[in-house]
PDB file of C-alpha atoms in Angstrom:
ATOM      1  CA  MET A 911       9.779  23.527  -7.903  1.00  0.00           C
ATOM      2  CA  ASN A 912       6.054  22.679  -7.940  1.00  0.00           C
ATOM      3  CA  PHE A 913       5.235  20.257  -5.166  1.00  0.00           C
ATOM      4  CA  HIS A 914       3.508  17.770  -7.488  1.00  0.00           C
ATOM      5  CA  LEU A 915       6.542  17.555  -9.778  1.00  0.00           C
ATOM      6  CA  ILE A 916       8.498  15.954  -6.936  1.00  0.00           C
ATOM      7  CA  GLN A 917       6.709  12.645  -7.533  1.00  0.00           C
ATOM      8  CA  SER A 918       5.583  13.146 -11.106  1.00  0.00           C
ATOM      9  CA  PRO A 919       8.339  14.081 -13.597  1.00  0.00           C
ATOM     10  CA  SER A 920       7.668  16.074 -16.758  1.00  0.00           C
ATOM     11  CA  ALA A 921      10.533  14.496 -18.744  1.00  0.00           C
ATOM     12  CA  GLY A 922      12.033  11.064 -19.316  1.00  0.00           C
ATOM     13  CA  VAL A 923      14.583   9.013 -21.229  1.00  0.00           C
ATOM     14  CA  MET A 924      13.405   6.237 -23.556  1.00  0.00           C
ATOM     15  CA  ILE A 925      15.415   3.830 -25.745  1.00  0.00           C
ATOM     16  CA  ARG A 926      14.129   2.939 -29.229  1.00  0.00           C
ATOM     17  CA  PRO A 927      14.725  -0.810 -29.754  1.00  0.00           C
ATOM     18  CA  HIS A 928      15.790  -1.783 -33.280  1.00  0.00           C
ATOM     19  CA  ARG A 929      16.694  -5.396 -32.382  1.00  0.00           C
ATOM     20  CA  PHE A 930      14.063  -6.086 -29.741  1.00  0.00           C
ATOM     21  CA  LEU A 931      13.577  -9.623 -28.414  1.00  0.00           C
ATOM     22  CA  SER A 932      12.518 -11.353 -25.217  1.00  0.00           C
ATOM     23  CA  ASN A 933      15.809 -11.900 -23.373  1.00  0.00           C
ATOM     24  CA  PRO A 934      16.600 -15.620 -22.845  1.00  0.00           C
ATOM     25  CA  GLU A 935      19.002 -14.666 -20.005  1.00  0.00           C
ATOM     26  CA  THR A 936      16.228 -13.299 -17.796  1.00  0.00           C
ATOM     27  CA  VAL A 937      13.308 -15.631 -18.523  1.00  0.00           C
ATOM     28  CA  ALA A 938      14.134 -17.976 -15.606  1.00  0.00           C
ATOM     29  CA  ASP A 939      13.116 -15.532 -12.854  1.00  0.00           C
ATOM     30  CA  ASN A 940      10.830 -13.121 -14.723  1.00  0.00           C
ATOM     31  CA  ALA A 941       7.420 -14.788 -14.676  1.00  0.00           C
ATOM     32  CA  PHE A 942       5.995 -11.940 -16.777  1.00  0.00           C
ATOM     33  CA  GLN A 943       8.204 -12.740 -19.752  1.00  0.00           C
ATOM     34  CA  TYR A 944       7.089 -14.697 -22.804  1.00  0.00           C
ATOM     35  CA  ILE A 945       9.166 -16.068 -25.658  1.00  0.00           C
ATOM     36  CA  ILE A 946       7.125 -16.768 -28.801  1.00  0.00           C
ATOM     37  CA  PRO A 947       8.240 -20.042 -30.379  1.00  0.00           C
ATOM     38  CA  ASP A 948       9.064 -19.822 -34.119  1.00  0.00           C
ATOM     39  CA  ALA A 949       8.586 -16.041 -34.195  1.00  0.00           C
ATOM     40  CA  GLU A 950      10.372 -14.116 -36.935  1.00  0.00           C
ATOM     41  CA  PRO A 951      12.875 -11.900 -35.063  1.00  0.00           C
ATOM     42  CA  GLU A 952      12.717  -9.142 -37.704  1.00  0.00           C
ATOM     43  CA  ILE A 953       8.912  -8.962 -37.533  1.00  0.00           C
ATOM     44  CA  ILE A 954       8.891  -8.876 -33.717  1.00  0.00           C
ATOM     45  CA  ALA A 955      11.585  -6.169 -33.679  1.00  0.00           C
ATOM     46  CA  ALA A 956       9.742  -4.040 -36.251  1.00  0.00           C
ATOM     47  CA  GLN A 957       6.498  -4.303 -34.264  1.00  0.00           C
ATOM     48  CA  ALA A 958       8.289  -3.247 -31.063  1.00  0.00           C
ATOM     49  CA  THR A 959       9.837  -0.234 -32.803  1.00  0.00           C
ATOM     50  CA  ARG A 960       6.419   0.838 -34.133  1.00  0.00           C
ATOM     51  CA  GLU A 961       4.859   0.506 -30.669  1.00  0.00           C
ATOM     52  CA  PHE A 962       7.722   2.499 -29.165  1.00  0.00           C
ATOM     53  CA  ASP A 963       7.371   5.371 -31.651  1.00  0.00           C
ATOM     54  CA  GLN A 964       3.616   5.549 -31.104  1.00  0.00           C
ATOM     55  CA  ALA A 965       4.130   5.676 -27.317  1.00  0.00           C
ATOM     56  CA  VAL A 966       6.670   8.505 -27.618  1.00  0.00           C
ATOM     57  CA  GLU A 967       4.277  10.379 -29.895  1.00  0.00           C
ATOM     58  CA  GLN A 968       1.447  10.091 -27.341  1.00  0.00           C
ATOM     59  CA  LEU A 969       3.638  11.215 -24.435  1.00  0.00           C
ATOM     60  CA  THR A 970       5.067  14.123 -26.421  1.00  0.00           C
ATOM     61  CA  ALA A 971       1.557  15.199 -27.446  1.00  0.00           C
ATOM     62  CA  GLU A 972       0.816  15.604 -23.711  1.00  0.00           C
ATOM     63  CA  GLY A 973       3.705  18.070 -23.409  1.00  0.00           C
ATOM     64  CA  ILE A 974       6.043  15.554 -21.753  1.00  0.00           C
ATOM     65  CA  HIS A 975       9.656  15.907 -22.864  1.00  0.00           C
ATOM     66  CA  ILE A 976      11.050  12.541 -23.976  1.00  0.00           C
ATOM     67  CA  HIS A 977      14.766  12.202 -24.761  1.00  0.00           C
ATOM     68  CA  VAL A 978      14.939   9.326 -27.270  1.00  0.00           C
ATOM     69  CA  PHE A 979      18.115   7.301 -27.791  1.00  0.00           C
ATOM     70  CA  ASP A 980      18.462   4.510 -30.349  1.00  0.00           C
ATOM     71  CA  ASP A 981      19.718   0.998 -29.720  1.00  0.00           C
ATOM     72  CA  TYR A 982      20.712  -0.624 -33.019  1.00  0.00           C
ATOM     73  CA  GLY A 983      21.602  -3.900 -31.320  1.00  0.00           C
ATOM     74  CA  GLU A 984      25.354  -3.744 -31.901  1.00  0.00           C
ATOM     75  CA  ARG A 985      26.008  -4.533 -28.223  1.00  0.00           C
ATOM     76  CA  GLU A 986      23.371  -7.301 -28.018  1.00  0.00           C
ATOM     77  CA  THR A 987      21.163  -5.621 -25.442  1.00  0.00           C
ATOM     78  CA  PRO A 988      17.674  -7.122 -25.940  1.00  0.00           C
ATOM     79  CA  ASP A 989      16.207  -5.393 -22.831  1.00  0.00           C
ATOM     80  CA  SER A 990      17.533  -1.896 -23.544  1.00  0.00           C
ATOM     81  CA  VAL A 991      13.966  -0.643 -24.083  1.00  0.00           C
ATOM     82  CA  PHE A 992      13.715  -0.742 -20.240  1.00  0.00           C
ATOM     83  CA  PRO A 993      16.324   1.877 -19.163  1.00  0.00           C
ATOM     84  CA  ASN A 994      14.771   2.548 -15.753  1.00  0.00           C
ATOM     85  CA  ASN A 995      16.810  -0.319 -14.285  1.00  0.00           C
ATOM     86  CA  TRP A 996      20.360   0.900 -14.902  1.00  0.00           C
ATOM     87  CA  PHE A 997      20.120   4.542 -13.812  1.00  0.00           C
ATOM     88  CA  SER A 998      17.913   6.869 -11.797  1.00  0.00           C
ATOM     89  CA  THR A 999      17.849  10.641 -11.335  1.00  0.00           C
ATOM     90  CA  HIS A1000      17.103  12.528  -8.147  1.00  0.00           C
ATOM     91  CA  HIS A1001      16.261  16.012  -6.906  1.00  0.00           C
ATOM     92  CA  GLY A1002      19.303  17.965  -5.878  1.00  0.00           C
ATOM     93  CA  GLY A1003      21.172  17.041  -9.058  1.00  0.00           C
ATOM     94  CA  ARG A1004      22.166  13.439  -8.445  1.00  0.00           C
ATOM     95  CA  ILE A1005      22.279  10.398 -10.688  1.00  0.00           C
ATOM     96  CA  ALA A1006      22.758   6.780  -9.598  1.00  0.00           C
ATOM     97  CA  ILE A1007      24.073   4.010 -11.868  1.00  0.00           C
ATOM     98  CA  PHE A1008      23.142   0.482 -10.830  1.00  0.00           C
ATOM     99  CA  PRO A1009      24.577  -3.064 -10.903  1.00  0.00           C
ATOM    100  CA  MET A1010      22.537  -5.400 -13.105  1.00  0.00           C
ATOM    101  CA  TYR A1011      21.801  -9.097 -12.576  1.00  0.00           C
ATOM    102  CA  SER A1012      21.930 -10.202 -16.224  1.00  0.00           C
ATOM    103  CA  PRO A1013      25.283  -9.833 -18.068  1.00  0.00           C
ATOM    104  CA  SER A1014      23.552  -8.606 -21.249  1.00  0.00           C
ATOM    105  CA  ARG A1015      21.794  -5.889 -19.255  1.00  0.00           C
ATOM    106  CA  ARG A1016      25.132  -4.533 -17.980  1.00  0.00           C
ATOM    107  CA  ARG A1017      25.917  -3.553 -21.554  1.00  0.00           C
ATOM    108  CA  GLU A1018      22.898  -1.207 -21.568  1.00  0.00           C
ATOM    109  CA  ARG A1019      24.760   1.428 -19.548  1.00  0.00           C
ATOM    110  CA  ARG A1020      25.608   4.324 -21.848  1.00  0.00           C
ATOM    111  CA  SER A1021      27.842   7.307 -21.218  1.00  0.00           C
ATOM    112  CA  ASP A1022      26.069   9.323 -23.949  1.00  0.00           C
ATOM    113  CA  ILE A1023      22.848   9.303 -21.892  1.00  0.00           C
ATOM    114  CA  ILE A1024      24.653  10.454 -18.744  1.00  0.00           C
ATOM    115  CA  GLU A1025      26.465  13.168 -20.756  1.00  0.00           C
ATOM    116  CA  MET A1026      23.145  14.392 -22.201  1.00  0.00           C
ATOM    117  CA  LEU A1027      21.686  14.614 -18.697  1.00  0.00           C
ATOM    118  CA  LYS A1028      24.720  16.605 -17.512  1.00  0.00           C
ATOM    119  CA  ALA A1029      24.459  18.986 -20.471  1.00  0.00           C
ATOM    120  CA  THR A1030      20.679  19.506 -20.254  1.00  0.00           C
ATOM    121  CA  TYR A1031      20.038  19.398 -16.491  1.00  0.00           C
ATOM    122  CA  ARG A1032      21.820  20.491 -13.351  1.00  0.00           C
ATOM    123  CA  VAL A1033      23.843  17.454 -12.260  1.00  0.00           C
ATOM    124  CA  LYS A1034      26.091  17.739  -9.200  1.00  0.00           C
ATOM    125  CA  GLU A1035      27.259  14.157  -8.967  1.00  0.00           C
ATOM    126  CA  VAL A1036      26.957  10.731 -10.521  1.00  0.00           C
ATOM    127  CA  ILE A1037      27.309   7.826  -8.094  1.00  0.00           C
ATOM    128  CA  ASP A1038      28.151   4.528  -9.772  1.00  0.00           C
ATOM    129  CA  TYR A1039      27.294   1.300  -7.942  1.00  0.00           C
ATOM    130  CA  SER A1040      27.917  -0.967 -10.949  1.00  0.00           C
ATOM    131  CA  GLY A1041      31.218  -2.278  -9.505  1.00  0.00           C
ATOM    132  CA  PHE A1042      29.153  -4.416  -7.112  1.00  0.00           C
ATOM    133  CA  GLU A1043      28.510  -6.743 -10.064  1.00  0.00           C
ATOM    134  CA  ASN A1044      32.005  -8.146  -9.427  1.00  0.00           C
ATOM    135  CA  ASP A1045      30.699  -9.335  -6.035  1.00  0.00           C
ATOM    136  CA  LYS A1046      27.475 -10.673  -7.606  1.00  0.00           C
ATOM    137  CA  LEU A1047      25.425  -8.027  -5.801  1.00  0.00           C
ATOM    138  CA  PHE A1048      22.638  -6.304  -7.736  1.00  0.00           C
ATOM    139  CA  LEU A1049      20.183  -3.427  -7.292  1.00  0.00           C
ATOM    140  CA  GLU A1050      18.135  -2.819 -10.415  1.00  0.00           C
ATOM    141  CA  GLY A1051      17.153   0.833 -10.118  1.00  0.00           C
ATOM    142  CA  THR A1052      13.513   1.832 -10.176  1.00  0.00           C
ATOM    143  CA  GLY A1053      12.567  -1.731 -11.030  1.00  0.00           C
ATOM    144  CA  ALA A1054      13.805  -3.006  -7.672  1.00  0.00           C
ATOM    145  CA  MET A1055      12.908   0.200  -5.796  1.00  0.00           C
ATOM    146  CA  VAL A1056       9.673   2.171  -6.038  1.00  0.00           C
ATOM    147  CA  PHE A1057      10.226   5.646  -4.629  1.00  0.00           C
ATOM    148  CA  ASP A1058       7.932   7.848  -2.653  1.00  0.00           C
ATOM    149  CA  HIS A1059       9.944  10.983  -3.446  1.00  0.00           C
ATOM    150  CA  ILE A1060       7.772  13.150  -1.199  1.00  0.00           C
ATOM    151  CA  GLU A1061       8.041  11.035   1.965  1.00  0.00           C
ATOM    152  CA  ARG A1062      11.557   9.809   1.000  1.00  0.00           C
ATOM    153  CA  ILE A1063      10.769   6.089   1.221  1.00  0.00           C
ATOM    154  CA  ALA A1064      12.120   3.347  -1.070  1.00  0.00           C
ATOM    155  CA  TYR A1065       9.674   0.428  -1.205  1.00  0.00           C
ATOM    156  CA  VAL A1066      11.581  -2.748  -2.096  1.00  0.00           C
ATOM    157  CA  GLY A1067      10.353  -6.291  -2.641  1.00  0.00           C
ATOM    158  CA  GLN A1068      13.140  -8.685  -1.641  1.00  0.00           C
ATOM    159  CA  SER A1069      14.690 -10.500  -4.600  1.00  0.00           C
ATOM    160  CA  ASN A1070      18.024 -11.444  -6.161  1.00  0.00           C
ATOM    161  CA  ARG A1071      17.854  -8.048  -7.935  1.00  0.00           C
ATOM    162  CA  ALA A1072      17.653  -5.982  -4.741  1.00  0.00           C
ATOM    163  CA  ASP A1073      20.697  -6.688  -2.590  1.00  0.00           C
ATOM    164  CA  PRO A1074      20.297  -5.349   0.988  1.00  0.00           C
ATOM    165  CA  ILE A1075      23.928  -4.163   1.256  1.00  0.00           C
ATOM    166  CA  ILE A1076      23.759  -1.881  -1.790  1.00  0.00           C
ATOM    167  CA  LEU A1077      20.206  -0.863  -0.902  1.00  0.00           C
ATOM    168  CA  GLU A1078      21.371   0.352   2.507  1.00  0.00           C
ATOM    169  CA  ARG A1079      24.285   2.209   0.966  1.00  0.00           C
ATOM    170  CA  PHE A1080      22.145   3.803  -1.755  1.00  0.00           C
ATOM    171  CA  CYS A1081      19.418   4.876   0.697  1.00  0.00           C
ATOM    172  CA  THR A1082      21.959   6.392   3.114  1.00  0.00           C
ATOM    173  CA  THR A1083      23.605   8.393   0.333  1.00  0.00           C
ATOM    174  CA  PHE A1084      20.400   9.497  -1.410  1.00  0.00           C
ATOM    175  CA  GLY A1085      18.324  10.087   1.715  1.00  0.00           C
ATOM    176  CA  TYR A1086      15.594   7.439   1.486  1.00  0.00           C
ATOM    177  CA  GLU A1087      14.266   5.123   4.162  1.00  0.00           C
ATOM    178  CA  PRO A1088      14.363   1.546   2.831  1.00  0.00           C
ATOM    179  CA  LEU A1089      11.124  -0.361   3.434  1.00  0.00           C
ATOM    180  CA  THR A1090      11.669  -3.974   2.373  1.00  0.00           C
ATOM    181  CA  PHE A1091       9.157  -6.802   2.271  1.00  0.00           C
ATOM    182  CA  VAL A1092       8.820 -10.385   1.059  1.00  0.00           C
ATOM    183  CA  THR A1093       6.639 -10.952  -2.019  1.00  0.00           C
ATOM    184  CA  ALA A1094       5.177 -14.151  -3.457  1.00  0.00           C
ATOM    185  CA  ASP A1095       3.484 -14.878  -6.773  1.00  0.00           C
ATOM    186  CA  ASN A1096       0.971 -17.697  -7.372  1.00  0.00           C
ATOM    187  CA  ASN A1097       3.824 -20.241  -7.283  1.00  0.00           C
ATOM    188  CA  GLY A1098       5.308 -18.804  -4.088  1.00  0.00           C
ATOM    189  CA  LYS A1099       8.242 -17.210  -5.956  1.00  0.00           C
ATOM    190  CA  SER A1100       9.504 -13.704  -5.255  1.00  0.00           C
ATOM    191  CA  ILE A1101       8.317 -11.003  -7.650  1.00  0.00           C
ATOM    192  CA  TYR A1102      11.419 -10.101  -9.687  1.00  0.00           C
ATOM    193  CA  HIS A1103      10.859  -6.305  -9.611  1.00  0.00           C
ATOM    194  CA  THR A1104       8.854  -4.249  -7.120  1.00  0.00           C
ATOM    195  CA  ASN A1105       7.554  -1.950  -9.855  1.00  0.00           C
ATOM    196  CA  VAL A1106       5.299  -4.657 -11.310  1.00  0.00           C
ATOM    197  CA  ILE A1107       3.186  -4.731  -8.131  1.00  0.00           C
ATOM    198  CA  LEU A1108       3.459  -1.093  -6.958  1.00  0.00           C
ATOM    199  CA  THR A1109       2.999   2.329  -8.555  1.00  0.00           C
ATOM    200  CA  ILE A1110       3.230   5.432  -6.371  1.00  0.00           C
ATOM    201  CA  ALA A1111       1.642   8.568  -7.826  1.00  0.00           C
ATOM    202  CA  THR A1112       1.124  11.943  -6.169  1.00  0.00           C
ATOM    203  CA  GLU A1113      -2.334  11.286  -4.714  1.00  0.00           C
ATOM    204  CA  PHE A1114      -2.795   7.521  -5.057  1.00  0.00           C
ATOM    205  CA  ALA A1115      -0.878   4.239  -5.066  1.00  0.00           C
ATOM    206  CA  LEU A1116      -1.632   1.071  -7.025  1.00  0.00           C
ATOM    207  CA  ILE A1117      -0.526  -2.039  -5.141  1.00  0.00           C
ATOM    208  CA  CYS A1118      -1.181  -5.770  -4.921  1.00  0.00           C
ATOM    209  CA  LEU A1119      -1.160  -6.261  -1.143  1.00  0.00           C
ATOM    210  CA  ASP A1120      -2.215  -9.871  -1.737  1.00  0.00           C
ATOM    211  CA  MET A1121       1.329 -10.612  -2.972  1.00  0.00           C
ATOM    212  CA  ILE A1122       2.816  -9.627   0.404  1.00  0.00           C
ATOM    213  CA  PRO A1123       2.327 -12.789   2.493  1.00  0.00           C
ATOM    214  CA  ASP A1124       3.252 -11.378   5.933  1.00  0.00           C
ATOM    215  CA  PRO A1125       0.044  -9.817   7.349  1.00  0.00           C
ATOM    216  CA  LEU A1126       1.918  -7.398   9.621  1.00  0.00           C
ATOM    217  CA  ARG A1127       4.149  -6.143   6.799  1.00  0.00           C
ATOM    218  CA  LYS A1128       1.156  -5.897   4.481  1.00  0.00           C
ATOM    219  CA  LYS A1129      -0.664  -3.691   7.007  1.00  0.00           C
ATOM    220  CA  GLU A1130       2.434  -1.575   7.624  1.00  0.00           C
ATOM    221  CA  ILE A1131       2.893  -0.875   3.914  1.00  0.00           C
ATOM    222  CA  ALA A1132      -0.779  -0.055   3.404  1.00  0.00           C
ATOM    223  CA  ASP A1133      -0.620   2.263   6.438  1.00  0.00           C
ATOM    224  CA  ARG A1134       2.543   4.009   5.237  1.00  0.00           C
ATOM    225  CA  LEU A1135       0.973   4.685   1.847  1.00  0.00           C
ATOM    226  CA  THR A1136      -2.271   5.897   3.428  1.00  0.00           C
ATOM    227  CA  ASN A1137      -0.459   8.070   5.965  1.00  0.00           C
ATOM    228  CA  SER A1138       1.369   9.781   3.093  1.00  0.00           C
ATOM    229  CA  GLY A1139      -2.038  11.188   2.093  1.00  0.00           C
ATOM    230  CA  ARG A1140      -2.554   8.793  -0.818  1.00  0.00           C
ATOM    231  CA  THR A1141      -5.586   6.692  -1.671  1.00  0.00           C
ATOM    232  CA  VAL A1142      -4.536   3.043  -1.820  1.00  0.00           C
ATOM    233  CA  ILE A1143      -6.009   1.248  -4.851  1.00  0.00           C
ATOM    234  CA  GLU A1144      -5.712  -2.493  -4.318  1.00  0.00           C
ATOM    235  CA  LEU A1145      -4.932  -4.560  -7.397  1.00  0.00           C
ATOM    236  CA  ASP A1146      -5.622  -8.278  -7.607  1.00  0.00           C
ATOM    237  CA  ARG A1147      -3.221 -10.916  -8.910  1.00  0.00           C
ATOM    238  CA  ASN A1148      -4.881 -11.072 -12.307  1.00  0.00           C
ATOM    239  CA  GLN A1149      -4.512  -7.305 -12.742  1.00  0.00           C
ATOM    240  CA  ILE A1150      -0.805  -7.636 -11.870  1.00  0.00           C
ATOM    241  CA  SER A1151      -0.373 -10.296 -14.576  1.00  0.00           C
ATOM    242  CA  GLU A1152      -1.820  -7.706 -17.001  1.00  0.00           C
ATOM    243  CA  PHE A1153       0.824  -5.143 -15.852  1.00  0.00           C
ATOM    244  CA  ALA A1154      -1.689  -2.900 -14.043  1.00  0.00           C
ATOM    245  CA  GLY A1155       0.916  -2.265 -11.321  1.00  0.00           C
ATOM    246  CA  ASN A1156       3.576  -1.113 -13.798  1.00  0.00           C
ATOM    247  CA  ALA A1157       2.563   2.482 -14.528  1.00  0.00           C
ATOM    248  CA  LEU A1158       4.181   5.905 -14.161  1.00  0.00           C
ATOM    249  CA  GLU A1159       2.554   9.189 -13.283  1.00  0.00           C
ATOM    250  CA  MET A1160       4.011  12.116 -15.243  1.00  0.00           C
ATOM    251  CA  THR A1161       3.202  15.809 -15.469  1.00  0.00           C
ATOM    252  CA  GLY A1162       2.106  17.079 -18.869  1.00  0.00           C
ATOM    253  CA  ARG A1163       1.097  20.493 -20.128  1.00  0.00           C
ATOM    254  CA  ASP A1164      -2.508  20.005 -18.921  1.00  0.00           C
ATOM    255  CA  GLY A1165      -1.753  18.321 -15.605  1.00  0.00           C
ATOM    256  CA  ARG A1166      -0.837  14.817 -14.499  1.00  0.00           C
ATOM    257  CA  ILE A1167      -1.268  11.703 -16.606  1.00  0.00           C
ATOM    258  CA  LEU A1168      -0.836   8.050 -15.704  1.00  0.00           C
ATOM    259  CA  ALA A1169       1.219   6.397 -18.443  1.00  0.00           C
ATOM    260  CA  ILE A1170       0.047   2.784 -18.533  1.00  0.00           C
ATOM    261  CA  SER A1171      -0.293   0.091 -21.165  1.00  0.00           C
ATOM    262  CA  GLN A1172      -3.606  -0.519 -22.925  1.00  0.00           C
ATOM    263  CA  ARG A1173      -3.568  -4.085 -21.629  1.00  0.00           C
ATOM    264  CA  ALA A1174      -3.115  -2.818 -18.060  1.00  0.00           C
ATOM    265  CA  ALA A1175      -5.736  -0.076 -18.394  1.00  0.00           C
ATOM    266  CA  SER A1176      -8.248  -2.653 -19.699  1.00  0.00           C
ATOM    267  CA  ALA A1177      -7.662  -4.740 -16.564  1.00  0.00           C
ATOM    268  CA  LEU A1178      -8.621  -1.891 -14.207  1.00  0.00           C
ATOM    269  CA  ARG A1179     -12.140  -1.741 -12.811  1.00  0.00           C
ATOM    270  CA  LYS A1180     -14.348   1.330 -13.275  1.00  0.00           C
ATOM    271  CA  ASP A1181     -14.181   2.232  -9.563  1.00  0.00           C
ATOM    272  CA  GLN A1182     -10.355   2.062  -9.645  1.00  0.00           C
ATOM    273  CA  ILE A1183     -10.201   4.280 -12.737  1.00  0.00           C
ATOM    274  CA  ALA A1184     -12.558   6.767 -11.047  1.00  0.00           C
ATOM    275  CA  VAL A1185     -10.102   7.139  -8.129  1.00  0.00           C
ATOM    276  CA  ILE A1186      -7.119   7.563 -10.463  1.00  0.00           C
ATOM    277  CA  GLU A1187      -8.929  10.133 -12.591  1.00  0.00           C
ATOM    278  CA  LYS A1188      -9.602  12.400  -9.631  1.00  0.00           C
ATOM    279  CA  SER A1189      -5.958  13.466  -9.917  1.00  0.00           C
ATOM    280  CA  ALA A1190      -4.469  12.027 -13.140  1.00  0.00           C
ATOM    281  CA  ARG A1191      -5.782  11.226 -16.599  1.00  0.00           C
ATOM    282  CA  LEU A1192      -5.149   7.711 -17.917  1.00  0.00           C
ATOM    283  CA  LEU A1193      -2.881   7.603 -20.977  1.00  0.00           C
ATOM    284  CA  PRO A1194      -3.031   4.033 -22.338  1.00  0.00           C
ATOM    285  CA  LEU A1195      -0.123   3.061 -24.622  1.00  0.00           C
ATOM    286  CA  HIS A1196      -0.408   0.103 -27.004  1.00  0.00           C
ATOM    287  CA  ILE A1197       2.754  -1.981 -26.427  1.00  0.00           C
ATOM    288  CA  PRO A1198       1.787  -5.705 -26.592  1.00  0.00           C
ATOM    289  CA  THR A1199       5.002  -6.779 -28.330  1.00  0.00           C
ATOM    290  CA  ILE A1200       7.253  -4.910 -25.897  1.00  0.00           C
ATOM    291  CA  GLU A1201       5.359  -6.454 -22.968  1.00  0.00           C
ATOM    292  CA  LEU A1202       6.489  -9.921 -24.158  1.00  0.00           C
ATOM    293  CA  ALA A1203       9.896  -9.013 -22.669  1.00  0.00           C
ATOM    294  CA  GLY A1204       8.369  -8.998 -19.175  1.00  0.00           C
ATOM    295  CA  GLY A1205       8.078  -5.256 -18.574  1.00  0.00           C
ATOM    296  CA  SER A1206       5.554  -2.562 -19.373  1.00  0.00           C
ATOM    297  CA  VAL A1207       5.232   1.231 -19.540  1.00  0.00           C
ATOM    298  CA  ARG A1208       6.911   2.022 -16.209  1.00  0.00           C
ATOM    299  CA  CYS A1209       9.990   0.050 -17.243  1.00  0.00           C
ATOM    300  CA  MET A1210      10.215   1.915 -20.563  1.00  0.00           C
ATOM    301  CA  ILE A1211      10.482   5.395 -19.048  1.00  0.00           C
ATOM    302  CA  ALA A1212      13.401   6.557 -16.922  1.00  0.00           C
ATOM    303  CA  GLY A1213      11.799   9.610 -15.296  1.00  0.00           C
ATOM    304  CA  ILE A1214      13.959  12.709 -14.962  1.00  0.00           C
ATOM    305  CA  HIS A1215      13.848  14.310 -11.507  1.00  0.00           C
ATOM    306  CA  LEU A1216      16.496  16.936 -12.273  1.00  0.00           C
ATOM    307  CA  THR A1217      16.228  20.693 -12.769  1.00  0.00           C
ATOM    308  CA  ALA A1218      16.691  21.884 -16.361  1.00  0.00           C
ATOM    309  CA  ARG A1219      19.666  24.171 -16.984  1.00  0.00           C
TER     310      ARG A1219
END
């Protein structure tokens, strides 16, 4: 395997939302979410589907292989467009299935996706942690954990969606070192998912260090990222509110791209873009309707870190 592919997958799973809406179950602790009053649900859903199809088209045009599954809404899963939370894939042929905080999000888990992965890629084992939901313990995949696949570190902002017991168990089984830290938004609340304030690419990392209140922890995390050979690009709080921390580096036919929303890309400064573009080309995707649900491009793509059959 090419070294750069370790961090930067060339394939992903995405879920086309036919009944998209901003989930009322999750709005209480997702400060990034917005529910439009008096919006026509059919119009919102149609806009989200159009944005989704355009995004898939752009990614595919780069030579990235996207496995698209449809969600027609029969199970009432308004957040299914964000599949990165309920499963993750890992080198060595392993898949993890995660326990979800919101009851409606538990219904997003789909055996047809796991079966496709088994048929298309080399999968040795699937480890299912979803039973922890019975104990009200949650670990929401690559939303809660941002992986440095090269250094084998899982960066985790502490929240009700990142239980330390499951985190320890997952990291022991999958061979990551857990690096946890407290986060705080402008109101002093924990950030609900780590992947809105941190993106780890092959040669750089985007992070809002300002949202890590403990100065010692902040320095340790910056040092760990720097010592991994990456350039640390510091994002400010306003850039985080525009989803600039919620991006995913992928490997296309002509090299690496950074899949990011147009809104997020517009929030980046020229000097930050210059650092990114030394190693990855920006690929801005226009997804304003989908972003109303409190997630952006990173959340939409479950990267595949498995070897094709």
